[in-house]
Amino acid sequence: MQALGLQEELGATSPTLDRLLTDALRLKLQLENSLFFAQPDGRLWLQRLNGREQVARVALDFPGLAVNITGQGFVLGDSRALQSVFRNVLHNAVAHGEASRMDVTISSVARGRVSIRLADDGKGATPDVARTIGAPFVPGKSGGRYSGFGLFVSQKLVSRMHGRLSWRASGGPGFVVDLELPEREA
């Protein structure tokens, strides 16, 4: 928060300040994921949420990523958990895919469910990497760091909200994450 305030006060960006903001977001995400992981049976507060607003709130954390949202839909979910899922997806697009754009499409699908598709313009994933996506604690590209934890936790959270999370890596550019949640209580 202080780093964002400093950026607003200075009115300009610098590589050092950008790095500080990136590291602060990464730490926030790691803490958030760890807390959700530590309480696998913790209660979620399911309520009717505007999917578009949930994505838009998270997009503010990624000023270098152009997030284009089309469509509209309300979902039954936990606001903190759903924003954590979106934060993980957007973070992965920027940190691992080097994406500059994320297209989000929200639409109603059969049986009272809502689909939220997040498609980035990043470099995509190689077939070797694609096989390990979503598996926790897979050695990452930077030696001692690990990857896979964010999507692993996200998949668990979406399941607890009675939804499904899947992804597609074609081996070429771009990465697509599909999220499906109930529109209301069954």
PDB file of C-alpha atoms in Angstrom:
ATOM      1  CA  MET A   1       0.000   0.000   0.000  1.00  0.00           C
ATOM      2  CA  GLN A   2       2.801   2.401   0.861  1.00  0.00           C
ATOM      3  CA  ALA A   3       4.527   1.583  -2.423  1.00  0.00           C
ATOM      4  CA  LEU A   4       1.347   2.417  -4.353  1.00  0.00           C
ATOM      5  CA  GLY A   5       1.038   5.659  -2.403  1.00  0.00           C
ATOM      6  CA  LEU A   6       4.637   6.505  -3.242  1.00  0.00           C
ATOM      7  CA  GLN A   7       4.003   5.830  -6.914  1.00  0.00           C
ATOM      8  CA  GLU A   8       0.939   8.098  -6.909  1.00  0.00           C
ATOM      9  CA  GLU A   9       2.838  10.806  -5.041  1.00  0.00           C
ATOM     10  CA  LEU A  10       5.778  10.739  -7.454  1.00  0.00           C
ATOM     11  CA  GLY A  11       3.512  10.582 -10.489  1.00  0.00           C
ATOM     12  CA  ALA A  12       6.054   8.565 -12.434  1.00  0.00           C
ATOM     13  CA  THR A  13       7.471   5.105 -12.438  1.00  0.00           C
ATOM     14  CA  SER A  14      11.002   3.959 -11.972  1.00  0.00           C
ATOM     15  CA  PRO A  15      12.520   0.488 -12.317  1.00  0.00           C
ATOM     16  CA  THR A  16      13.146   0.359  -8.558  1.00  0.00           C
ATOM     17  CA  LEU A  17       9.596   1.354  -7.675  1.00  0.00           C
ATOM     18  CA  ASP A  18       8.167  -1.042 -10.266  1.00  0.00           C
ATOM     19  CA  ARG A  19      10.251  -3.851  -8.753  1.00  0.00           C
ATOM     20  CA  LEU A  20       9.029  -2.927  -5.256  1.00  0.00           C
ATOM     21  CA  LEU A  21       5.393  -3.056  -6.404  1.00  0.00           C
ATOM     22  CA  THR A  22       5.944  -6.388  -8.175  1.00  0.00           C
ATOM     23  CA  ASP A  23       7.607  -7.903  -5.110  1.00  0.00           C
ATOM     24  CA  ALA A  24       4.876  -6.582  -2.796  1.00  0.00           C
ATOM     25  CA  LEU A  25       2.193  -8.161  -4.998  1.00  0.00           C
ATOM     26  CA  ARG A  26       4.106 -11.459  -5.170  1.00  0.00           C
ATOM     27  CA  LEU A  27       4.425 -11.558  -1.370  1.00  0.00           C
ATOM     28  CA  LYS A  28       0.727 -10.722  -0.948  1.00  0.00           C
ATOM     29  CA  LEU A  29      -0.161 -13.560  -3.293  1.00  0.00           C
ATOM     30  CA  GLN A  30       2.128 -16.040  -1.522  1.00  0.00           C
ATOM     31  CA  LEU A  31       0.648 -15.121   1.853  1.00  0.00           C
ATOM     32  CA  GLU A  32      -2.904 -15.350   0.511  1.00  0.00           C
ATOM     33  CA  ASN A  33      -2.249 -18.771  -1.069  1.00  0.00           C
ATOM     34  CA  SER A  34      -0.545 -20.052   2.082  1.00  0.00           C
ATOM     35  CA  LEU A  35      -3.449 -18.972   4.283  1.00  0.00           C
ATOM     36  CA  PHE A  36      -6.022 -20.647   2.034  1.00  0.00           C
ATOM     37  CA  PHE A  37      -3.841 -23.784   1.815  1.00  0.00           C
ATOM     38  CA  ALA A  38      -3.398 -23.931   5.605  1.00  0.00           C
ATOM     39  CA  GLN A  39      -7.179 -24.052   6.058  1.00  0.00           C
ATOM     40  CA  PRO A  40      -8.375 -26.532   3.418  1.00  0.00           C
ATOM     41  CA  ASP A  41     -11.722 -26.933   5.158  1.00  0.00           C
ATOM     42  CA  GLY A  42     -12.072 -23.299   6.216  1.00  0.00           C
ATOM     43  CA  ARG A  43     -15.494 -21.851   5.583  1.00  0.00           C
ATOM     44  CA  LEU A  44     -16.062 -19.698   2.568  1.00  0.00           C
ATOM     45  CA  TRP A  45     -18.752 -17.046   2.613  1.00  0.00           C
ATOM     46  CA  LEU A  46     -20.685 -17.783  -0.560  1.00  0.00           C
ATOM     47  CA  GLN A  47     -22.667 -14.844  -1.854  1.00  0.00           C
ATOM     48  CA  ARG A  48     -23.903 -13.483  -5.166  1.00  0.00           C
ATOM     49  CA  LEU A  49     -21.019 -11.613  -6.805  1.00  0.00           C
ATOM     50  CA  ASN A  50     -20.697  -9.581  -9.979  1.00  0.00           C
ATOM     51  CA  GLY A  51     -18.023 -11.452 -11.957  1.00  0.00           C
ATOM     52  CA  ARG A  52     -17.052  -8.368 -13.943  1.00  0.00           C
ATOM     53  CA  GLU A  53     -16.467  -6.309 -10.776  1.00  0.00           C
ATOM     54  CA  GLN A  54     -14.397  -9.077  -9.174  1.00  0.00           C
ATOM     55  CA  VAL A  55     -12.045  -9.250 -12.177  1.00  0.00           C
ATOM     56  CA  ALA A  56     -11.851  -5.444 -12.455  1.00  0.00           C
ATOM     57  CA  ARG A  57     -10.795  -5.097  -8.790  1.00  0.00           C
ATOM     58  CA  VAL A  58      -7.945  -7.551  -9.254  1.00  0.00           C
ATOM     59  CA  ALA A  59      -6.883  -5.967 -12.558  1.00  0.00           C
ATOM     60  CA  LEU A  60      -5.969  -2.803 -10.622  1.00  0.00           C
ATOM     61  CA  ASP A  61      -3.061  -4.756  -9.081  1.00  0.00           C
ATOM     62  CA  PHE A  62      -1.555  -5.238 -12.559  1.00  0.00           C
ATOM     63  CA  PRO A  63      -1.103  -1.791 -14.136  1.00  0.00           C
ATOM     64  CA  GLY A  64       1.157  -3.170 -16.892  1.00  0.00           C
ATOM     65  CA  LEU A  65      -1.487  -5.656 -18.044  1.00  0.00           C
ATOM     66  CA  ALA A  66      -4.333  -4.415 -20.252  1.00  0.00           C
ATOM     67  CA  VAL A  67      -7.395  -6.317 -19.026  1.00  0.00           C
ATOM     68  CA  ASN A  68     -10.360  -6.257 -21.423  1.00  0.00           C
ATOM     69  CA  ILE A  69     -13.606  -7.606 -19.941  1.00  0.00           C
ATOM     70  CA  THR A  70     -16.592  -8.490 -22.117  1.00  0.00           C
ATOM     71  CA  GLY A  71     -19.901  -9.887 -20.976  1.00  0.00           C
ATOM     72  CA  GLN A  72     -21.583  -9.900 -17.623  1.00  0.00           C
ATOM     73  CA  GLY A  73     -22.630 -12.468 -15.080  1.00  0.00           C
ATOM     74  CA  PHE A  74     -23.283 -13.011 -11.413  1.00  0.00           C
ATOM     75  CA  VAL A  75     -21.727 -15.989  -9.659  1.00  0.00           C
ATOM     76  CA  LEU A  76     -22.108 -17.638  -6.293  1.00  0.00           C
ATOM     77  CA  GLY A  77     -18.700 -17.390  -4.644  1.00  0.00           C
ATOM     78  CA  ASP A  78     -16.521 -16.072  -1.861  1.00  0.00           C
ATOM     79  CA  SER A  79     -15.171 -12.623  -2.774  1.00  0.00           C
ATOM     80  CA  ARG A  80     -11.719 -13.125  -1.201  1.00  0.00           C
ATOM     81  CA  ALA A  81     -11.310 -16.593  -2.676  1.00  0.00           C
ATOM     82  CA  LEU A  82     -12.508 -15.570  -6.147  1.00  0.00           C
ATOM     83  CA  GLN A  83     -10.233 -12.532  -6.223  1.00  0.00           C
ATOM     84  CA  SER A  84      -7.346 -14.770  -5.148  1.00  0.00           C
ATOM     85  CA  VAL A  85      -8.059 -17.072  -8.096  1.00  0.00           C
ATOM     86  CA  PHE A  86      -8.080 -14.125 -10.517  1.00  0.00           C
ATOM     87  CA  ARG A  87      -4.942 -12.694  -8.914  1.00  0.00           C
ATOM     88  CA  ASN A  88      -3.124 -16.013  -9.404  1.00  0.00           C
ATOM     89  CA  VAL A  89      -4.140 -16.205 -13.068  1.00  0.00           C
ATOM     90  CA  LEU A  90      -3.163 -12.598 -13.829  1.00  0.00           C
ATOM     91  CA  HIS A  91       0.103 -12.956 -11.909  1.00  0.00           C
ATOM     92  CA  ASN A  92       1.010 -16.092 -13.878  1.00  0.00           C
ATOM     93  CA  ALA A  93       0.209 -14.346 -17.163  1.00  0.00           C
ATOM     94  CA  VAL A  94       2.601 -11.513 -16.332  1.00  0.00           C
ATOM     95  CA  ALA A  95       5.325 -13.356 -14.388  1.00  0.00           C
ATOM     96  CA  HIS A  96       5.560 -16.549 -16.439  1.00  0.00           C
ATOM     97  CA  GLY A  97       3.958 -15.682 -19.765  1.00  0.00           C
ATOM     98  CA  GLU A  98       5.222 -12.095 -20.039  1.00  0.00           C
ATOM     99  CA  ALA A  99       1.709 -11.138 -21.182  1.00  0.00           C
ATOM    100  CA  SER A 100       0.710  -7.556 -21.879  1.00  0.00           C
ATOM    101  CA  ARG A 101      -3.007  -8.229 -22.467  1.00  0.00           C
ATOM    102  CA  MET A 102      -5.685 -10.389 -20.844  1.00  0.00           C
ATOM    103  CA  ASP A 103      -9.072 -10.863 -22.498  1.00  0.00           C
ATOM    104  CA  VAL A 104     -11.796 -11.898 -20.055  1.00  0.00           C
ATOM    105  CA  THR A 105     -15.113 -13.203 -21.375  1.00  0.00           C
ATOM    106  CA  ILE A 106     -18.036 -13.723 -18.997  1.00  0.00           C
ATOM    107  CA  SER A 107     -21.145 -15.566 -20.169  1.00  0.00           C
ATOM    108  CA  SER A 108     -24.036 -17.645 -18.900  1.00  0.00           C
ATOM    109  CA  VAL A 109     -23.909 -21.304 -19.825  1.00  0.00           C
ATOM    110  CA  ALA A 110     -26.352 -24.177 -19.377  1.00  0.00           C
ATOM    111  CA  ARG A 111     -27.874 -25.246 -16.073  1.00  0.00           C
ATOM    112  CA  GLY A 112     -27.519 -21.948 -14.187  1.00  0.00           C
ATOM    113  CA  ARG A 113     -23.761 -21.711 -14.486  1.00  0.00           C
ATOM    114  CA  VAL A 114     -21.483 -18.858 -15.525  1.00  0.00           C
ATOM    115  CA  SER A 115     -18.304 -19.229 -17.557  1.00  0.00           C
ATOM    116  CA  ILE A 116     -15.355 -16.874 -17.096  1.00  0.00           C
ATOM    117  CA  ARG A 117     -12.593 -17.331 -19.666  1.00  0.00           C
ATOM    118  CA  LEU A 118      -9.254 -15.586 -19.171  1.00  0.00           C
ATOM    119  CA  ALA A 119      -7.010 -15.631 -22.260  1.00  0.00           C
ATOM    120  CA  ASP A 120      -3.633 -13.901 -22.291  1.00  0.00           C
ATOM    121  CA  ASP A 121      -1.322 -12.908 -25.123  1.00  0.00           C
ATOM    122  CA  GLY A 122       1.798 -14.229 -23.388  1.00  0.00           C
ATOM    123  CA  LYS A 123       4.388 -16.636 -24.680  1.00  0.00           C
ATOM    124  CA  GLY A 124       2.368 -19.690 -23.626  1.00  0.00           C
ATOM    125  CA  ALA A 125       3.755 -22.854 -22.092  1.00  0.00           C
ATOM    126  CA  THR A 126       5.971 -25.541 -23.537  1.00  0.00           C
ATOM    127  CA  PRO A 127       4.570 -29.092 -23.491  1.00  0.00           C
ATOM    128  CA  ASP A 128       6.930 -29.985 -20.599  1.00  0.00           C
ATOM    129  CA  VAL A 129       5.744 -27.040 -18.525  1.00  0.00           C
ATOM    130  CA  ALA A 130       2.097 -27.628 -19.490  1.00  0.00           C
ATOM    131  CA  ARG A 131       2.238 -31.129 -17.969  1.00  0.00           C
ATOM    132  CA  THR A 132       3.211 -29.716 -14.554  1.00  0.00           C
ATOM    133  CA  ILE A 133       0.839 -26.732 -14.403  1.00  0.00           C
ATOM    134  CA  GLY A 134      -1.325 -26.938 -11.309  1.00  0.00           C
ATOM    135  CA  ALA A 135       0.916 -29.451  -9.551  1.00  0.00           C
ATOM    136  CA  PRO A 136       2.193 -27.941  -6.303  1.00  0.00           C
ATOM    137  CA  PHE A 137       5.880 -27.410  -5.580  1.00  0.00           C
ATOM    138  CA  VAL A 138       7.285 -28.052  -9.041  1.00  0.00           C
ATOM    139  CA  PRO A 139      10.783 -26.545  -9.396  1.00  0.00           C
ATOM    140  CA  GLY A 140      10.472 -23.269 -11.240  1.00  0.00           C
ATOM    141  CA  LYS A 141      12.598 -21.587 -13.843  1.00  0.00           C
ATOM    142  CA  SER A 142      14.604 -19.597 -11.330  1.00  0.00           C
ATOM    143  CA  GLY A 143      16.347 -22.381  -9.455  1.00  0.00           C
ATOM    144  CA  GLY A 144      15.198 -22.367  -5.837  1.00  0.00           C
ATOM    145  CA  ARG A 145      11.747 -20.912  -6.533  1.00  0.00           C
ATOM    146  CA  TYR A 146       8.769 -23.154  -7.007  1.00  0.00           C
ATOM    147  CA  SER A 147       5.771 -22.802  -9.237  1.00  0.00           C
ATOM    148  CA  GLY A 148       2.389 -24.455  -9.549  1.00  0.00           C
ATOM    149  CA  PHE A 149       1.186 -23.561  -6.076  1.00  0.00           C
ATOM    150  CA  GLY A 150      -1.059 -20.678  -7.153  1.00  0.00           C
ATOM    151  CA  LEU A 151      -3.112 -22.670  -9.667  1.00  0.00           C
ATOM    152  CA  PHE A 152      -3.174 -25.655  -7.290  1.00  0.00           C
ATOM    153  CA  VAL A 153      -4.707 -23.490  -4.545  1.00  0.00           C
ATOM    154  CA  SER A 154      -6.989 -21.808  -7.097  1.00  0.00           C
ATOM    155  CA  GLN A 155      -8.318 -25.163  -8.255  1.00  0.00           C
ATOM    156  CA  LYS A 156      -9.083 -26.150  -4.649  1.00  0.00           C
ATOM    157  CA  LEU A 157     -10.835 -22.819  -3.977  1.00  0.00           C
ATOM    158  CA  VAL A 158     -12.980 -23.048  -7.106  1.00  0.00           C
ATOM    159  CA  SER A 159     -13.942 -26.607  -6.195  1.00  0.00           C
ATOM    160  CA  ARG A 160     -15.012 -25.418  -2.727  1.00  0.00           C
ATOM    161  CA  MET A 161     -17.221 -22.837  -4.462  1.00  0.00           C
ATOM    162  CA  HIS A 162     -18.857 -25.717  -6.424  1.00  0.00           C
ATOM    163  CA  GLY A 163     -17.111 -24.760  -9.645  1.00  0.00           C
ATOM    164  CA  ARG A 164     -14.513 -26.028 -12.096  1.00  0.00           C
ATOM    165  CA  LEU A 165     -11.174 -24.586 -13.167  1.00  0.00           C
ATOM    166  CA  SER A 166      -9.258 -25.782 -16.213  1.00  0.00           C
ATOM    167  CA  TRP A 167      -6.549 -24.435 -18.482  1.00  0.00           C
ATOM    168  CA  ARG A 168      -5.209 -24.953 -21.942  1.00  0.00           C
ATOM    169  CA  ALA A 169      -1.687 -24.514 -23.193  1.00  0.00           C
ATOM    170  CA  SER A 170      -1.326 -25.130 -26.915  1.00  0.00           C
ATOM    171  CA  GLY A 171       2.462 -25.063 -26.933  1.00  0.00           C
ATOM    172  CA  GLY A 172       2.283 -21.780 -28.842  1.00  0.00           C
ATOM    173  CA  PRO A 173       1.572 -18.222 -27.746  1.00  0.00           C
ATOM    174  CA  GLY A 174      -1.115 -17.484 -25.196  1.00  0.00           C
ATOM    175  CA  PHE A 175      -2.613 -19.328 -22.271  1.00  0.00           C
ATOM    176  CA  VAL A 176      -6.311 -19.850 -21.516  1.00  0.00           C
ATOM    177  CA  VAL A 177      -7.934 -20.444 -18.127  1.00  0.00           C
ATOM    178  CA  ASP A 178     -11.601 -21.448 -17.954  1.00  0.00           C
ATOM    179  CA  LEU A 179     -13.571 -20.977 -14.765  1.00  0.00           C
ATOM    180  CA  GLU A 180     -17.155 -22.143 -14.328  1.00  0.00           C
ATOM    181  CA  LEU A 181     -19.194 -21.285 -11.241  1.00  0.00           C
ATOM    182  CA  PRO A 182     -22.839 -21.596 -10.232  1.00  0.00           C
ATOM    183  CA  GLU A 183     -25.013 -18.559 -10.770  1.00  0.00           C
ATOM    184  CA  ARG A 184     -26.949 -19.185  -7.555  1.00  0.00           C
ATOM    185  CA  GLU A 185     -27.442 -21.759  -4.832  1.00  0.00           C
ATOM    186  CA  ALA A 186     -28.774 -25.086  -6.074  1.00  0.00           C
TER     187      ALA A 186
END
